[in-house]
Short mmCIF file of C-alpha atoms in Angstrom, two decimals:
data_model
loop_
_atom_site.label_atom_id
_atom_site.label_comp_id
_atom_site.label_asym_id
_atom_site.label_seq_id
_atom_site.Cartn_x
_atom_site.Cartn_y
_atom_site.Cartn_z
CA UNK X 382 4.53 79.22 55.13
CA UNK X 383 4.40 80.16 51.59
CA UNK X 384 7.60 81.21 50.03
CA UNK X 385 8.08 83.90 47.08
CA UNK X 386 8.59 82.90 43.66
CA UNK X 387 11.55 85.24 43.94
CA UNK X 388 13.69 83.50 46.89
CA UNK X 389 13.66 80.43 44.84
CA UNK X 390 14.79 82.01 41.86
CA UNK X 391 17.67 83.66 43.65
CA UNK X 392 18.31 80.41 45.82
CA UNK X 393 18.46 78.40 42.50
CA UNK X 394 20.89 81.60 40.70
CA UNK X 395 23.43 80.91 43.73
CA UNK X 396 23.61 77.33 43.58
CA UNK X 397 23.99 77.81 40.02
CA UNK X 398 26.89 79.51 40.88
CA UNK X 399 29.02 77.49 43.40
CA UNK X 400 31.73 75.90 41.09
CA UNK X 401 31.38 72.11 40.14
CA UNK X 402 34.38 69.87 41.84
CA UNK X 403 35.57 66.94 40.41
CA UNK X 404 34.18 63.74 41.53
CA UNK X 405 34.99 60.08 41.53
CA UNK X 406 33.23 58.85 38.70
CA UNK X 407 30.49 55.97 39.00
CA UNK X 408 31.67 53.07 37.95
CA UNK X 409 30.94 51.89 34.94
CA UNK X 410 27.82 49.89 33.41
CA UNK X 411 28.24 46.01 32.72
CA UNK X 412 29.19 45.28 29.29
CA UNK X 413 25.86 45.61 26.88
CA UNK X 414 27.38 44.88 23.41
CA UNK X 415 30.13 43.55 21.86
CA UNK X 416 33.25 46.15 21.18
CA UNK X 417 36.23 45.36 18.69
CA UNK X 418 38.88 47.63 18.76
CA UNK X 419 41.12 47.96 15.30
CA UNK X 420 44.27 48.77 14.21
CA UNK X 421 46.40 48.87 16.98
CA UNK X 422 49.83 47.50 18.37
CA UNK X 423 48.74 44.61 20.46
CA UNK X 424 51.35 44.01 23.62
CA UNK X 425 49.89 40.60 24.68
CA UNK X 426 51.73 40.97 27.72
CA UNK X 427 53.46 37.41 27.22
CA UNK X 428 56.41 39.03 25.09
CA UNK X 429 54.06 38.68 21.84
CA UNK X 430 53.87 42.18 19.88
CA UNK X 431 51.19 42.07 16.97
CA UNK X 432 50.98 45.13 14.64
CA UNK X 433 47.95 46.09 12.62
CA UNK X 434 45.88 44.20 15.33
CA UNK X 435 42.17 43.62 16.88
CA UNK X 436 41.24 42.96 19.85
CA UNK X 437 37.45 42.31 20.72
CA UNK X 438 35.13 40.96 23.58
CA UNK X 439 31.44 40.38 25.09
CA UNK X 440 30.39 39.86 28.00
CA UNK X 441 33.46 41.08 29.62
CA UNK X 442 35.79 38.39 27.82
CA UNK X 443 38.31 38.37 25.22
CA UNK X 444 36.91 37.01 22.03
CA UNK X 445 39.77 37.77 19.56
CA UNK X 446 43.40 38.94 19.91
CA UNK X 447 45.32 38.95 16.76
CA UNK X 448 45.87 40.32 13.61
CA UNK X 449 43.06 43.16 12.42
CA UNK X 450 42.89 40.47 8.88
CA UNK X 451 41.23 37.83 11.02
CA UNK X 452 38.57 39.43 13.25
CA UNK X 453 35.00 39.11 12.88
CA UNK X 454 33.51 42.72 12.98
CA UNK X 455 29.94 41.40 12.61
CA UNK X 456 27.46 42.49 15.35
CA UNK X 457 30.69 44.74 16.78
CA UNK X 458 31.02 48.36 17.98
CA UNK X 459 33.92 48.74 15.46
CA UNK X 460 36.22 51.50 18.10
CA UNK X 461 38.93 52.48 15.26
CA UNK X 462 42.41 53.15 17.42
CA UNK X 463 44.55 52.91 14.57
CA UNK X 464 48.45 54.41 15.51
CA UNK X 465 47.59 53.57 19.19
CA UNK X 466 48.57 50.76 21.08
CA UNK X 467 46.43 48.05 23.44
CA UNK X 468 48.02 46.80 26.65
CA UNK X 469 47.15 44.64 29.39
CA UNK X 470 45.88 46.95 32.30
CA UNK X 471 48.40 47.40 34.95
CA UNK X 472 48.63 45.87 38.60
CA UNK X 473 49.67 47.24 41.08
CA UNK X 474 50.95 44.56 44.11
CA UNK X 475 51.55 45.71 48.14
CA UNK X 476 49.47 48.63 47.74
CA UNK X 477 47.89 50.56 50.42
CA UNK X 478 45.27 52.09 47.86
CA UNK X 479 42.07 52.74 49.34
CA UNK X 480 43.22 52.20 52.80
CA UNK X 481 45.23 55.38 53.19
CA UNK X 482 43.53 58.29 51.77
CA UNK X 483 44.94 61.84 53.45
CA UNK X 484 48.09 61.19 55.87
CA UNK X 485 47.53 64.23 58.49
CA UNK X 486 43.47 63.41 58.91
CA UNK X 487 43.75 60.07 61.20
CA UNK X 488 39.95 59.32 60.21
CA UNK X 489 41.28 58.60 56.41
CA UNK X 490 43.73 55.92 57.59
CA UNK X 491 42.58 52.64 58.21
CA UNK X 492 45.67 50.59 56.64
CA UNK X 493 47.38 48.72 59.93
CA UNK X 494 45.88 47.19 63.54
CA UNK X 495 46.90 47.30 67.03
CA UNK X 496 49.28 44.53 67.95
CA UNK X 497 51.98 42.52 66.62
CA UNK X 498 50.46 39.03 65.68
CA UNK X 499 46.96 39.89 63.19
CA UNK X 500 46.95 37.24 60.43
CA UNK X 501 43.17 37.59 61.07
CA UNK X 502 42.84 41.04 59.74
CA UNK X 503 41.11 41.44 56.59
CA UNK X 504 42.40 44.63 54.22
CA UNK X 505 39.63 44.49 51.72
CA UNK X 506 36.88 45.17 54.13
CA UNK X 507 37.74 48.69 54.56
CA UNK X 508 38.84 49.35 50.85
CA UNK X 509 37.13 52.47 50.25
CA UNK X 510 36.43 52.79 46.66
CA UNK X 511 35.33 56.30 46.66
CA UNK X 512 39.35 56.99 46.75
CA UNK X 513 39.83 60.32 45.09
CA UNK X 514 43.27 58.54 44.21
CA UNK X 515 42.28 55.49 42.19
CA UNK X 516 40.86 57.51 39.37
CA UNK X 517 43.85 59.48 38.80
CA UNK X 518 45.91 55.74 38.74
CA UNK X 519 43.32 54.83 36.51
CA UNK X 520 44.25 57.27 34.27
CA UNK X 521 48.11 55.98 33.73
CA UNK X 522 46.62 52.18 32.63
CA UNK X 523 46.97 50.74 36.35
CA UNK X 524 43.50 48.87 36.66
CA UNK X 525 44.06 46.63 39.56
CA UNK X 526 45.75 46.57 42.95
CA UNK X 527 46.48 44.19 45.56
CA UNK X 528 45.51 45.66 48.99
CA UNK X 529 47.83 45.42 51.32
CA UNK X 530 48.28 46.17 55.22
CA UNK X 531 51.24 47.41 57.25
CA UNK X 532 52.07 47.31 60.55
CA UNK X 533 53.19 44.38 63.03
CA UNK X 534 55.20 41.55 62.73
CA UNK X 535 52.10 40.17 60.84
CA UNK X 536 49.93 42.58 59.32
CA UNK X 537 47.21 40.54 58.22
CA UNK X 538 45.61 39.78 54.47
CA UNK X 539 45.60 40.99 51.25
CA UNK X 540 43.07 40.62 48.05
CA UNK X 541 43.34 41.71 44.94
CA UNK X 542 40.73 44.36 43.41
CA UNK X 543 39.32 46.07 40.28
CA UNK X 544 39.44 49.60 39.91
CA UNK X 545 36.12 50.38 38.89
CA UNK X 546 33.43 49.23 41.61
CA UNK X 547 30.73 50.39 43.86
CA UNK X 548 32.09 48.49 47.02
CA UNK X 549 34.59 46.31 48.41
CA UNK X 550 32.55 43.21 47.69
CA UNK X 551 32.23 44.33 44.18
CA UNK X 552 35.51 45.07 43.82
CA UNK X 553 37.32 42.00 44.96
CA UNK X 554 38.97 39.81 42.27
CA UNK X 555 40.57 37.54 44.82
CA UNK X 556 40.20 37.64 48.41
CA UNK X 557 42.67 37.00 51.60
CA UNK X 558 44.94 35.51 48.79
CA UNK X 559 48.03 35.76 51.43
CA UNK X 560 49.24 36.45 54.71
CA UNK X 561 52.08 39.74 54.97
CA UNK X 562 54.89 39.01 57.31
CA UNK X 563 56.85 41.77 58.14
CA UNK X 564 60.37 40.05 59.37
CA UNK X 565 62.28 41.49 61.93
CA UNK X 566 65.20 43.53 60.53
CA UNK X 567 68.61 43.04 61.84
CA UNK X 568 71.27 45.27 63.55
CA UNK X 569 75.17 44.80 63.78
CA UNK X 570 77.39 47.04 65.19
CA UNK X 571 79.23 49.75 62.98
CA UNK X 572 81.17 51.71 64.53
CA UNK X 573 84.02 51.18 67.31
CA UNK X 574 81.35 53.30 70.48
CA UNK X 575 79.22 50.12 71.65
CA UNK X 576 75.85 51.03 71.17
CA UNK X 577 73.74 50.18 74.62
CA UNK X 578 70.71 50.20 72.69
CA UNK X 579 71.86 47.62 70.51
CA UNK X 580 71.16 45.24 73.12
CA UNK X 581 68.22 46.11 74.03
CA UNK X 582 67.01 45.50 70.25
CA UNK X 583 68.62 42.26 69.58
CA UNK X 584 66.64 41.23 72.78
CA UNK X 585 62.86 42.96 71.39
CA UNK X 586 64.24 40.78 68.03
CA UNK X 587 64.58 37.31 69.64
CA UNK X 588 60.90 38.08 71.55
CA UNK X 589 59.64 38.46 68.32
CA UNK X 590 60.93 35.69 66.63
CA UNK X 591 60.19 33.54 69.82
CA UNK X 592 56.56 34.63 69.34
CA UNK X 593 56.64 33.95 65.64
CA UNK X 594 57.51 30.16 66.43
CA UNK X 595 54.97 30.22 68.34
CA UNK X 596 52.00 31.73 66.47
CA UNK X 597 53.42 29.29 63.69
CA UNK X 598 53.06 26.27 65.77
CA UNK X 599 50.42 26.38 67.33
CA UNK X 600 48.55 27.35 63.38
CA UNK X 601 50.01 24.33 61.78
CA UNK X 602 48.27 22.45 65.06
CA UNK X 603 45.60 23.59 64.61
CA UNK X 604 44.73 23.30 61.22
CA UNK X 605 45.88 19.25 61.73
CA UNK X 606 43.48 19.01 64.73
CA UNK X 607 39.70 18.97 64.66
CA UNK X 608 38.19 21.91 66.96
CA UNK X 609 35.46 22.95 67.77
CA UNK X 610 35.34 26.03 68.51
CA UNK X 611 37.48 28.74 65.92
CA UNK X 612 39.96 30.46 66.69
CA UNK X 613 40.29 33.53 64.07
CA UNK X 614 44.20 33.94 64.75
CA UNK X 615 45.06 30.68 64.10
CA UNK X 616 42.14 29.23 61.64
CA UNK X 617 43.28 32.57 58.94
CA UNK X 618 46.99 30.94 58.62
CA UNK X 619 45.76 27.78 57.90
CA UNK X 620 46.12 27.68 53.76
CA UNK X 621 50.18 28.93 54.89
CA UNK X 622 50.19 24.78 54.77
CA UNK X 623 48.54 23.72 52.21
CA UNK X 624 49.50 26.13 49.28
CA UNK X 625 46.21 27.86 49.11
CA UNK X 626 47.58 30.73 50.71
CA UNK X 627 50.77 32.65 50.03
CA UNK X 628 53.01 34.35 52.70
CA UNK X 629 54.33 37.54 51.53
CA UNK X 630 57.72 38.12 53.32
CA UNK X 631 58.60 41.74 53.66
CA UNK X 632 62.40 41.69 53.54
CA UNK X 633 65.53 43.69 51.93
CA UNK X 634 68.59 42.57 53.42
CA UNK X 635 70.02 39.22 52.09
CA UNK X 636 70.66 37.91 55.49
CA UNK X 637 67.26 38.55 56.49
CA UNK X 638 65.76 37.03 53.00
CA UNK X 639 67.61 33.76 53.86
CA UNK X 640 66.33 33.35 57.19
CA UNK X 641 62.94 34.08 57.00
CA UNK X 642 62.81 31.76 54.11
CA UNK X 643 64.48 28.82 56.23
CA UNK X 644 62.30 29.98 59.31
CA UNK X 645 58.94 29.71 58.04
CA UNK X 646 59.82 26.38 56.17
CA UNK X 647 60.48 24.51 58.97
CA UNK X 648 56.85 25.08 60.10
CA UNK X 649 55.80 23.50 56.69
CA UNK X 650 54.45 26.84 54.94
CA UNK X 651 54.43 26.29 50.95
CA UNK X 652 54.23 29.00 48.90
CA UNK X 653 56.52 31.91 49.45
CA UNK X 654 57.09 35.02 47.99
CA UNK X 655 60.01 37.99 48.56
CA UNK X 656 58.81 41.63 48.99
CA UNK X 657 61.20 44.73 48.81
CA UNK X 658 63.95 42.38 48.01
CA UNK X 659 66.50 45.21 47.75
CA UNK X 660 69.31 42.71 48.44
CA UNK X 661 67.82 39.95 45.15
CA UNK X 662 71.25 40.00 43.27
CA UNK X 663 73.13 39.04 45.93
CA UNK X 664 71.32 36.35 47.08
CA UNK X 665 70.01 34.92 43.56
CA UNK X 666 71.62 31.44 43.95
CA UNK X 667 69.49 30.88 47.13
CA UNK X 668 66.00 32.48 45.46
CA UNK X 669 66.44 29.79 42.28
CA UNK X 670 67.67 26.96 44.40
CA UNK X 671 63.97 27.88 46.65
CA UNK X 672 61.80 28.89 43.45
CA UNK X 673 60.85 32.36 45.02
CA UNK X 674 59.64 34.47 43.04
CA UNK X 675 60.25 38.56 44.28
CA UNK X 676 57.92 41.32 44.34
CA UNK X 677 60.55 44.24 43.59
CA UNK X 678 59.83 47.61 45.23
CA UNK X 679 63.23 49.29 45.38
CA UNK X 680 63.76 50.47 41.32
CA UNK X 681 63.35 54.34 41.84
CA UNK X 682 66.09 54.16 45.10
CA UNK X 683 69.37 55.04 45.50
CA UNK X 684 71.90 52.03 46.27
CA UNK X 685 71.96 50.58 49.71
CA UNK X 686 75.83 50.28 49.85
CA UNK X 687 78.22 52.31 49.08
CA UNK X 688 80.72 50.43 47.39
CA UNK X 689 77.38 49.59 44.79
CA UNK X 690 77.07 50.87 41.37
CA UNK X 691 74.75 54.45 41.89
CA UNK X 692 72.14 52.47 38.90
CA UNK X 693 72.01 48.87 40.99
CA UNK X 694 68.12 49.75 41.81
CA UNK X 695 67.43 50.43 37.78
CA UNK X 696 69.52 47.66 36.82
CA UNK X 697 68.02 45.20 39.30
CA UNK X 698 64.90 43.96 36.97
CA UNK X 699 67.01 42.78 34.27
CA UNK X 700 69.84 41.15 36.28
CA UNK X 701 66.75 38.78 37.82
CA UNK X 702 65.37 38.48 34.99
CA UNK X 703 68.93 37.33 32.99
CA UNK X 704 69.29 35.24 36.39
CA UNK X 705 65.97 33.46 35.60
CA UNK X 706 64.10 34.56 38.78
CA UNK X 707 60.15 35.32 38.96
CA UNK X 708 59.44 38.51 39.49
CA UNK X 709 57.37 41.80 39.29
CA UNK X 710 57.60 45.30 39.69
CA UNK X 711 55.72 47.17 42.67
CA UNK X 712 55.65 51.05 43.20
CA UNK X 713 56.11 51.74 46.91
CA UNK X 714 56.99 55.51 47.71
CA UNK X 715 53.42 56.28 48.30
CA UNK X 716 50.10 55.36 46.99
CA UNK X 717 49.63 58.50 45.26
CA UNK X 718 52.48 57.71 43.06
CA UNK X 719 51.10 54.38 42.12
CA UNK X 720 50.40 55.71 38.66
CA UNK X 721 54.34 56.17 37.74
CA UNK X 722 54.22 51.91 37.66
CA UNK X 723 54.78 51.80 34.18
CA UNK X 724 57.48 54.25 34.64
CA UNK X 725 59.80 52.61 36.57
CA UNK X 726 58.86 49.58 34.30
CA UNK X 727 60.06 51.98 31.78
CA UNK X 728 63.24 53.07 34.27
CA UNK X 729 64.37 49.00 34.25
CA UNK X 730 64.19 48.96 30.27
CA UNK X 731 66.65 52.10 29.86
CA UNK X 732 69.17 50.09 32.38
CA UNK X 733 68.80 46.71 29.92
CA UNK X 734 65.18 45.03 30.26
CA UNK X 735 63.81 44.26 27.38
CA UNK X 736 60.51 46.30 26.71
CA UNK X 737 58.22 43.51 26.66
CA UNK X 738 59.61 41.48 29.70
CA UNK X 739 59.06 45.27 31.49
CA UNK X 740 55.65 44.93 30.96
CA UNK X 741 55.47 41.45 31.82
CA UNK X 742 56.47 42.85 35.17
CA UNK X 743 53.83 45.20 35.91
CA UNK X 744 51.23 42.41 33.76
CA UNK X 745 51.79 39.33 33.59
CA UNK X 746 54.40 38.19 36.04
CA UNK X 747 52.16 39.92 38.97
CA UNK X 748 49.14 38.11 38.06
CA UNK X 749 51.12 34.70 38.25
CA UNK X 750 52.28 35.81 41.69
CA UNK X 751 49.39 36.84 43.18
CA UNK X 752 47.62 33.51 41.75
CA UNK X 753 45.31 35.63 39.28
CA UNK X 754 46.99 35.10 36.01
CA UNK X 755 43.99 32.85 34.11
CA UNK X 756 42.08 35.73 34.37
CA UNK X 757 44.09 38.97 33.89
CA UNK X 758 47.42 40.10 33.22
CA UNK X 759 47.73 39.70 29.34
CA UNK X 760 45.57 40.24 26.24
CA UNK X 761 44.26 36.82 25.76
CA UNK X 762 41.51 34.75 24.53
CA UNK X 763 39.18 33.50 27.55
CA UNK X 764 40.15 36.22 29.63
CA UNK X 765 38.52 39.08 31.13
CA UNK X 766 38.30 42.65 28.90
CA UNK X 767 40.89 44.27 31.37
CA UNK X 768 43.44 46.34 29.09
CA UNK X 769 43.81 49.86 28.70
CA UNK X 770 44.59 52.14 25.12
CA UNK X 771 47.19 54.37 24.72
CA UNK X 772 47.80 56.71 21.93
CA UNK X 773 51.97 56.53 23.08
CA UNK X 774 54.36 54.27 24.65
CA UNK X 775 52.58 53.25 28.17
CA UNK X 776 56.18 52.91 29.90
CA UNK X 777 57.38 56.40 28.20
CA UNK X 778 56.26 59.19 30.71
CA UNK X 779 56.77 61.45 27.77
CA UNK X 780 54.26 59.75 25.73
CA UNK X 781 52.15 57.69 27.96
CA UNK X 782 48.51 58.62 27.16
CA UNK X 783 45.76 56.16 27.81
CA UNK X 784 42.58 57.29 25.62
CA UNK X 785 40.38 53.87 26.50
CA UNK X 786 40.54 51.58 29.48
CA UNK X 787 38.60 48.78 30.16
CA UNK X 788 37.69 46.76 33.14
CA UNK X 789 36.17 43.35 32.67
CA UNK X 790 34.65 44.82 29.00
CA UNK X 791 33.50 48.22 31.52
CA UNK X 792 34.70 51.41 29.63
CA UNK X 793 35.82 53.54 32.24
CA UNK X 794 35.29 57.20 32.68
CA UNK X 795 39.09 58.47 32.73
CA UNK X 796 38.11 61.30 34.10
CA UNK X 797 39.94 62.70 37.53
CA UNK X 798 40.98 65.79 40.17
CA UNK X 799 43.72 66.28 37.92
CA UNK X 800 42.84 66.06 34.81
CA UNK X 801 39.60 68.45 36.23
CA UNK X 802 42.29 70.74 37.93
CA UNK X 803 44.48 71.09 34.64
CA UNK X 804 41.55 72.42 32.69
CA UNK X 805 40.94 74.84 35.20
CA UNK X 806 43.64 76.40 35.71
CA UNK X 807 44.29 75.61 31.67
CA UNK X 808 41.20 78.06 31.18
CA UNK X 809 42.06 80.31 33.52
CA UNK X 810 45.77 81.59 32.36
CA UNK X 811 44.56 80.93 28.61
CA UNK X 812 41.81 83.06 29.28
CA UNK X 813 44.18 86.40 30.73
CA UNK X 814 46.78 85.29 27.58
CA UNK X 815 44.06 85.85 24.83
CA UNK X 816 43.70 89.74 23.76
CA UNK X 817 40.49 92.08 25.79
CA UNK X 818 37.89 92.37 23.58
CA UNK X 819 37.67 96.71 21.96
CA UNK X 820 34.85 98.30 24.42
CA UNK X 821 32.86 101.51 23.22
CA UNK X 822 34.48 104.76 24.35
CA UNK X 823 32.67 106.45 26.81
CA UNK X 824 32.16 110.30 27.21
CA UNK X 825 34.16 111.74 30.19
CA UNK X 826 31.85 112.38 32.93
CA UNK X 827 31.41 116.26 33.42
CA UNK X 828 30.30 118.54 36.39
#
C-alpha cells in the first residue's frame, strides 16, 4: 500500500509536537582523558581542608590532591572551578533506592520477601537503575547507596552501588556485604488497664527469638561442617563468623541495642554494626566497651521521651562523636528525600559538630562501615574519581549547588525531573510576566 507524501509529513508535524519528558540520563562514558580540576576548596573528607587546591585523575583514579602550586597540568583537561569547592561524593547507607520506586503501584516495589527468616535474599538483583529518583539524588552530591531490604526478622543482604550504571551488575561496588536483622522490639506496660494484647505479643516475641537461636545455630553448624549439598538459608550467614560479613542490627531502644548485641555474640558473629540507634547516648559506655560503630538515622526526629531535650536528635552526632564512637549519618524518612543527606549533616553541625567531622559522616565514616573506605569516601590519592563540585557549601541547603560530579572519573549528566520540571514551569510564568508584543490595528469589520 503506498502511502502519501502528505500523511508522513503530518505524522512527523505531530510527533514533533508531543512535548519532550525528562529522562534518566545514560550513564556516563568511561573516563577517556585525564581531567584536573583547579582552584578549589578541597574537603578531603578526613578533616583536611586545602584552599587554592587541584585535584586530578585518569583512568578513574585520583592522581593528585593538594595544593593548585604542585599539580602537573601537562596532558590535562585543565576544568577551572575556582571559588567552588570539591567534596567526596556522598553515601547514602540503609537505603531502599532503586527497590521502591512509586508506593501506591505494587509492581514498583520489590524491596522486602515473604517470610520471617531470608538471609538468602539478595537486594542488588532487583536494583533498578532506571530509578527516576537517583538522578535527582545525584544532583545534591549523593553518588552511592547501600541497598538495603526491609521486612522480617531477617531481611536479607545489602551491597553497595554507584549511581551512574546501566545495570545492577554494573553498578555494584560491593556485593552481599552484610546481613540486616531486624530485632524484635519490646513492649512494657504503661498504663494501670492491663493490656490483653500485651501477652499475646510478648509470646509472638519469644517465638521469634526462639527461631532466631535457631536459624543462628544451625548457620554457625553448618558453615563448621562439610556438606554436600547447599543450603541457601544457612550457607548466606556463613561470613556472620568469620568477619567477612557484617550484621546490620536494626535497633532504637537501648534495651533492645544491648541485647541483640549480647544475643548474636553468643553464636560467635564478629562484626556488628547499630542501625537507627535512636537510644546511642544512653547506652554509649556499652557501644565503646563492644567497638560498635552506629549507622544514625534518627537526626531530623523529634525526641523519643519526653523528659528529653526537644534538639537530642540534632545534637546526637556530636555527643558520639565527643564520646569517641564510629559512626555515620543515614537519611531514612523516605528514599525520595535521600538527597537532603548533607542536610541533616548540616542539621548536626548547627547543634555542635564540627563541619568537617559532618562530612566525615556522610563520607568517610560510611565507607569504613560498610568495608569500602580504600576505595571511596574521601579525596585521596589511589582512589577512585568519585567526588562531586559545588559552587556553595554542600551541607548549606541555602547554598548547596553541585555544578560537576564524578563517578569513578565518569562526568555525570546532572540533569533530572526536577530540574526539567523547574524550567518548565520557569518558562511558562516568565513567559505570561514579560510584556505582549504591539500587534497592527485592525479595521473594524463592517456590514
Amino acid at each position: 500500500m503506498k502511502i502519501h507524501k502528505r500523511y508522513i509529513s503530518a505524522f512527523v508535524a505531530l510527533m514533533l509536537s508531543v512535548p519532550v519528558f525528562a529522562q534518566v540520563p545514560a550513564p556516563a562514558p568511561k573516563q577517556s582523558k585525564p581531567v584536573l580540576l583547579t582552584g578549589a576548596t578541597l574537603h578531603v573528607g578526613n578533616g583536611t581542608v586545602v584552599e587554592n587546591a587541584a585535584v586530578a585523575f585518569d583512568n578513574g583514579k585520583i592522581t593528585y590532591a593538594g595544593p593548585k602550586s604542585g599539580a602537573n597540568t601537562n596532558g590535562y583537561e585543565v576544568v577551572d572551578v575556582t571559588g567552588q569547592h570539591i567534596y567526596p561524593g556522598l553515601i547514602q547507607p540503609n537505603a531502599q533506592l532503586g527497590l521502591n520506586e512509586i508506593e501506591s503501584v505494587r509492581a514498583t516495589l520489590d524491596m522486602r520477601e515473604v517470610g520471617q527468616m531470608n538471609p538468602n535474599v539478595r537486594s542488588v538483583i532487583a536494583y533498578n537503575t532506571d530509578s527516576d529518583i537517583i538522578p535527582t539524588i545525584r544532583a545534591n552530591g549523593v553518588l552511592m547507596s547501600q541497598v538495603t531490604p526491609v521486612g522480617g526478622t531477617i531481611s536479607g543482604s545489602s551491597s553497595v552501588v554507584q549511581l551512574d550504571a546501566w545495570n545492577w551488575e554494573d553498578a555494584v561496588v560491593k556485593a552481599d556485604e552484610g546481613i540486616h536483622l531486624n530485632w524484635p522490639a519490646m513492649l512494657i506496660q504503661t498504663g494501670s488497664t492491663p493490656d490483653p494484647r500485651l501477652a499475646n505479643f510478648k509470646q509472638q516475641r519469644e517465638q521469634a527469638l526462639t527461631d532466631l537461636a535457631q536459624l543462628f545455630r544451625d548457620a554457625s553448624v553448618y558453615k563448621a561442617a562439610k556438606n554436600d549439598k547447599e543450603n541457601l538459608k544457612l550457607s548466606s550467614m556463613a561470613g556472620l563468623f568469620d568477619g567477612s560479613k557484617k550484621l546490620y542490627i536494626h535497633a532504637n531502644y537501648g534495651k533492645e541495642i544491648i541485647e541483640s548485641v549480647n544475643f548474636v555474640k553468643q553464636f560467635g558473629v564478629k562484626d556488628i554494626v547499630i542501625v537507627g540507634g535512636g537510644d546511642a547516648v544512653a547506652v554509649i559506655d556499652f557501644l565503646k566497651a563492644n567497638n560498635l560503630p552506629v549507622i544514625y538515622s534518627g537526626v531530623h526526629a523529634l525526641p523519643s521521651r519526653a523528659e528529653e531535650d526537644v534538639d537530642m536528635p540534632y545534637k546526637t552526632p556530636f555527643l558520639l562523636q565527643k564520646a569517641g564512637v564510629p559512626f555515620a549519618l543515614d537519611y531514612d524518612l523516605s528514599i525520595h528525600g535521600i538527597r537532603n543527606l548533607p542536610f541533616i549533616a548540616g542539621t548536626a553541625v548547627a547543634h555542635g559538630l564540627d563541619k568537617e567531622q559532618a562530612l566525615a559522616a556522610i563520607t568517610l565514616n560510611t565507607a569504613k562501615i560498610l568495608g569500602i573506605d580504600k576505595e571511596v569516601g574521601s579525596v585521596e590519592v589511589g582512589k577512585n574519581a568519585t567526588l562531586v563540585v559545588s559552587s556553595g557549601d554542600l551541607l548549606d541547603m541555602r547554598t548547596n549547588n553541585v555544578t560537576h560530579a564524578f563517578i569513578q572519573g565518569r562526568k555525570i549528566d546532572l540533569n533530572n525531573k526536577h530540574r526539567y520540571l523547574y524550567q518548565k514551569f520557569d518558562n511558562k510564568y516568565n513567559a505570561e510576566t514579560k510584556p505582549a508584543e504591539a500587534k497592527p490595528a485592525t479595521k473594524a469589520m463592517t456590514n
